[in-house]
Tab-separated table of C-alpha atoms in Angstrom:
chain	number	residue	atom	x	y	z
A	698	MET	CA	-0.003	0.055	0.020
A	699	ALA	CA	1.842	3.309	-1.498
A	700	HIS	CA	0.894	6.630	0.440
A	701	LYS	CA	2.245	9.755	-0.663
A	702	ILE	CA	1.389	12.311	2.203
A	703	ALA	CA	1.447	15.818	1.519
A	704	ARG	CA	-1.153	17.631	2.970
A	705	ARG	CA	-2.088	17.920	6.604
A	706	THR	CA	-4.098	14.536	7.364
A	707	LEU	CA	-6.222	13.580	10.019
A	708	GLU	CA	-3.849	10.760	11.337
A	709	HIS	CA	0.008	10.680	11.181
A	710	TRP	CA	1.089	8.113	8.236
A	711	ASP	CA	3.902	5.953	9.559
A	712	ALA	CA	6.405	5.127	6.284
A	713	ALA	CA	9.085	3.213	8.157
A	714	ARG	CA	5.899	0.625	9.702
A	715	GLY	CA	3.336	1.000	6.722
A	716	ARG	CA	0.307	1.770	8.671
A	717	TRP	CA	-1.662	5.042	10.081
A	718	LEU	CA	-0.700	5.520	13.908
A	719	MET	CA	-3.792	7.209	15.765
A	720	TYR	CA	-2.384	8.020	19.322
A	721	ARG	CA	1.592	8.367	18.824
A	722	ALA	CA	0.809	9.394	23.342
A	723	GLU	CA	-0.798	7.575	25.552
A	724	GLY	CA	-1.845	10.888	26.964
A	725	GLU	CA	-3.896	11.614	24.003
A	726	HIS	CA	-5.556	8.407	23.898
A	727	SER	CA	-7.133	9.430	27.241
A	728	GLU	CA	-8.090	12.917	26.601
A	729	ASP	CA	-9.960	11.548	23.273
A	730	CYS	CA	-11.929	8.299	25.671
A	731	ALA	CA	-12.931	11.754	28.021
A	732	ARG	CA	-14.330	13.994	25.379
A	733	TYR	CA	-16.046	11.004	23.705
A	734	PRO	CA	-17.190	8.278	26.238
A	735	TRP	CA	-18.433	4.922	24.768
A	736	ASP	CA	-21.939	5.889	24.892
A	737	SER	CA	-21.445	8.779	22.507
A	738	VAL	CA	-19.959	6.662	19.372
A	739	PRO	CA	-22.862	6.503	16.886
A	740	LEU	CA	-24.169	3.014	16.697
A	741	ARG	CA	-27.241	3.670	13.781
A	742	ILE	CA	-25.942	5.598	11.221
A	743	PHE	CA	-27.462	7.461	8.348
A	744	LEU	CA	-25.566	8.103	5.199
A	745	ASP	CA	-26.873	11.236	3.181
A	746	THR	CA	-26.266	11.444	-0.661
A	747	SER	CA	-23.299	13.687	-0.148
A	748	VAL	CA	-21.529	10.802	2.353
A	749	VAL	CA	-22.719	7.900	-0.189
A	750	ASN	CA	-21.285	10.113	-3.509
A	751	LEU	CA	-17.990	10.067	-1.747
A	752	LEU	CA	-17.730	6.370	-0.833
A	753	VAL	CA	-18.293	5.636	-4.125
A	754	LYS	CA	-15.733	8.187	-6.019
A	755	TYR	CA	-13.263	7.945	-3.951
A	756	GLY	CA	-13.483	4.055	-2.794
A	757	ASN	CA	-10.256	2.765	-3.971
A	758	CYS	CA	-9.001	5.006	-1.252
A	759	VAL	CA	-12.083	4.401	1.427
A	760	PHE	CA	-12.317	0.743	0.902
A	761	GLU	CA	-8.625	-0.085	-0.773
A	762	GLY	CA	-6.319	2.723	0.984
A	763	GLU	CA	-4.817	4.005	-1.554
A	764	ALA	CA	-3.650	7.672	-1.673
A	765	ILE	CA	-6.371	10.536	-1.974
A	766	PRO	CA	-5.568	12.694	-4.770
A	767	GLU	CA	-3.794	15.675	-4.689
A	768	ASP	CA	-6.238	18.003	-6.099
A	769	VAL	CA	-8.827	16.584	-3.486
A	770	ALA	CA	-9.880	19.849	-1.494
A	771	GLU	CA	-8.731	19.592	1.973
A	772	THR	CA	-11.675	19.115	3.543
A	773	ARG	CA	-12.969	16.805	1.127
A	774	ALA	CA	-10.377	14.912	1.375
A	775	HIS	CA	-10.363	14.957	5.436
A	776	ASP	CA	-14.017	13.637	4.974
A	777	VAL	CA	-12.298	10.677	2.426
A	778	GLU	CA	-9.614	9.945	5.045
A	779	ALA	CA	-12.222	9.881	7.916
A	780	LEU	CA	-14.462	7.433	5.811
A	781	MET	CA	-11.737	4.932	5.093
A	782	HIS	CA	-10.224	4.762	8.646
A	783	LEU	CA	-14.019	3.822	9.875
A	784	MET	CA	-14.626	1.538	7.293
A	785	GLN	CA	-11.022	-0.428	7.840
A	786	VAL	CA	-10.861	0.495	11.553
A	787	GLY	CA	-14.156	-0.210	12.013
A	788	ALA	CA	-14.888	-3.341	9.607
A	789	ARG	CA	-15.863	-5.288	12.762
A	790	ALA	CA	-18.064	-2.825	14.790
A	791	ASN	CA	-21.230	-3.576	15.755
A	792	TRP	CA	-22.558	-0.561	13.905
A	793	VAL	CA	-25.879	-0.464	11.370
A	794	VAL	CA	-24.910	1.505	7.972
A	795	THR	CA	-28.225	2.367	6.301
A	796	THR	CA	-29.645	5.349	3.886
A	797	SER	CA	-32.952	5.648	2.464
A	798	PRO	CA	-34.748	5.654	-0.958
A	799	ARG	CA	-35.134	8.814	-1.301
A	800	ALA	CA	-31.252	9.295	-1.776
A	801	LEU	CA	-31.948	6.964	-4.312
A	802	ASP	CA	-33.773	9.896	-5.798
A	803	GLU	CA	-31.162	12.294	-5.733
A	804	ILE	CA	-28.227	10.072	-7.062
A	805	ALA	CA	-30.853	9.601	-10.123
A	806	ASN	CA	-30.017	13.022	-10.729
A	807	THR	CA	-26.203	12.444	-10.900
A	808	PRO	CA	-25.055	14.146	-14.940
A	809	ASP	CA	-22.102	10.961	-15.013
A	810	ALA	CA	-24.127	8.175	-15.901
A	811	ASN	CA	-21.240	5.702	-14.890
A	812	LEU	CA	-20.692	7.431	-11.298
A	813	ARG	CA	-24.716	7.145	-11.400
A	814	ALA	CA	-24.722	3.587	-12.036
A	815	ASP	CA	-22.220	2.644	-9.188
A	816	LEU	CA	-23.959	5.244	-6.685
A	817	LEU	CA	-27.188	3.719	-7.478
A	818	ASP	CA	-25.831	0.042	-6.955
A	819	TYR	CA	-23.878	1.260	-3.873
A	820	ALA	CA	-27.169	2.684	-2.384
A	821	ARG	CA	-29.144	0.082	-3.049
A	822	ASP	CA	-26.612	-2.598	-1.458
A	823	LEU	CA	-27.481	-0.491	1.741
A	824	LEU	CA	-30.995	-0.823	1.729
A	825	LEU	CA	-30.944	-4.483	0.880
A	826	THR	CA	-28.280	-5.179	3.370
A	827	HIS	CA	-30.189	-4.467	6.393
A	828	ASN	CA	-33.772	-5.420	4.643
A	829	GLU	CA	-35.497	-2.373	7.016
A	830	SER	CA	-38.955	-1.983	6.306
A	831	TYR	CA	-39.180	2.098	5.236
A	832	ALA	CA	-42.426	2.719	4.811
A	833	HIS	CA	-42.722	4.488	8.304
A	834	ALA	CA	-39.485	6.111	7.232
A	835	ASN	CA	-40.815	7.541	3.995
A	836	ASP	CA	-43.784	8.533	5.424
A	837	LEU	CA	-42.236	10.537	8.315
A	838	GLY	CA	-39.459	12.059	5.916
A	839	ARG	CA	-42.425	13.489	3.643
A	840	ARG	CA	-43.996	14.442	6.519
A	841	SER	CA	-41.416	16.247	7.957
A	842	VAL	CA	-40.586	18.642	4.754
A	843	ASP	CA	-42.815	20.747	6.835
A	844	ALA	CA	-41.884	20.079	10.395
A	845	PRO	CA	-41.004	23.415	12.517
A	846	PHE	CA	-38.156	21.773	14.169
A	847	LEU	CA	-36.796	21.539	10.405
A	848	SER	CA	-37.476	25.042	9.070
A	849	ALA	CA	-33.721	26.149	9.711
A	850	LEU	CA	-33.142	23.674	6.779
A	851	GLN	CA	-33.852	25.916	3.474
A	852	ASP	CA	-33.793	22.365	1.054
A	853	MET	CA	-36.951	20.061	1.437
A	854	PRO	CA	-34.993	17.047	0.151
A	855	ASP	CA	-32.517	17.593	3.297
A	856	ARG	CA	-35.628	17.829	5.412
A	857	GLU	CA	-37.011	14.658	3.908
A	858	LEU	CA	-33.769	12.753	4.303
A	859	ILE	CA	-33.258	13.857	8.427
A	860	GLY	CA	-36.913	12.508	8.626
A	861	ASN	CA	-35.978	9.225	6.827
A	862	ALA	CA	-33.383	9.169	9.532
A	863	VAL	CA	-35.420	9.357	12.144
A	864	GLY	CA	-37.888	6.840	11.008
A	865	LEU	CA	-35.506	4.399	11.019
A	866	GLY	CA	-34.227	4.879	14.411
A	867	CYS	CA	-31.051	6.617	13.608
A	868	ASP	CA	-29.043	8.338	16.413
A	869	THR	CA	-26.722	9.655	13.713
A	870	PHE	CA	-27.194	11.386	10.002
A	871	CYS	CA	-24.079	11.847	8.449
A	872	THR	CA	-23.391	14.459	5.902
A	873	ALA	CA	-20.443	16.276	3.810
A	874	ASP	CA	-22.609	18.944	2.741
A	875	ARG	CA	-21.553	21.832	5.160
A	876	ARG	CA	-23.240	24.837	3.541
A	877	THR	CA	-26.526	23.501	3.511
A	878	ILE	CA	-26.832	21.468	6.668
A	879	VAL	CA	-24.034	21.376	8.978
A	880	ARG	CA	-23.378	25.089	9.005
A	881	HIS	CA	-27.408	25.078	10.846
A	882	ARG	CA	-27.716	22.154	13.132
A	883	GLU	CA	-27.390	24.549	16.067
A	884	ARG	CA	-30.388	25.756	15.121
A	885	LEU	CA	-32.109	22.072	15.051
A	886	LEU	CA	-32.007	20.994	18.627
A	887	ASN	CA	-35.360	19.087	18.408
A	888	VAL	CA	-34.415	16.993	16.241
A	889	PRO	CA	-33.925	13.277	17.571
A	890	VAL	CA	-30.860	12.462	15.714
A	891	ARG	CA	-27.342	13.974	15.697
A	892	ILE	CA	-25.438	15.211	12.555
A	893	MET	CA	-22.172	15.021	11.949
A	894	THR	CA	-19.950	15.173	9.280
A	895	PRO	CA	-17.326	12.274	8.558
A	896	VAL	CA	-14.479	13.379	10.267
A	897	GLU	CA	-16.595	14.127	13.610
A	898	TRP	CA	-17.900	10.415	13.214
A	899	TRP	CA	-14.628	9.518	12.807
A	900	GLN	CA	-13.645	11.486	16.202
A	901	HIS	CA	-16.399	10.011	18.387
A	902	PHE	CA	-15.086	6.133	17.406
A	903	LYS	CA	-11.156	6.786	16.957
A	904	PRO	CA	-10.571	5.903	20.865
A	905	TRP	CA	-12.905	3.095	20.558
A	906	GLY	CA	-11.238	1.709	17.489
A	907	GLY	CA	-8.720	-0.921	19.273
A	908	LEU	CA	-11.563	-2.659	20.186
A	909	PHE	CA	-12.253	-3.768	16.761
A	910	VAL	CA	-8.895	-4.352	15.389
């Protein structure tokens, strides 16, 4: 596995050992355990369309550990790196990762035909793997479009996806959409699901990752 590390990364790549070092001092680990206690670790995670897109577009980086291209913006690169650590370190984690049929509708609008096909295949796999009953989630998503507790979100599809996540009993809504979702989450205090970026999801899981390797 070859890594060419130029930009600032979330974790330290040890070229001599050929692996990522999550912690280089015991004190750092202890601080993270206190900051992100075990009972705060996401266990049922809803992936919105932006995260599904990252998983598919940068699948070689996320699932095969290939280097993230240098022309990828740092914020996006950090999200991709976080997903890589999550999928590799958390491969044995007892969590549920899912999405919703509404995400399929958004993916269907992807201009690139090849990427669109790959996205749809991945999203369908998420739906089929957990064999959920989505009737309640779909209904709640549609009703959430006009819900006052989601009024801070300008885009109705975002409101519907969060409604889907709530309907599926998820504890975490993972999104890379900082502009239309993350920036408004402080005004979504009544939403019974946590909104996290991939980086934040990794920060919560990282102190406990050693339990699953």
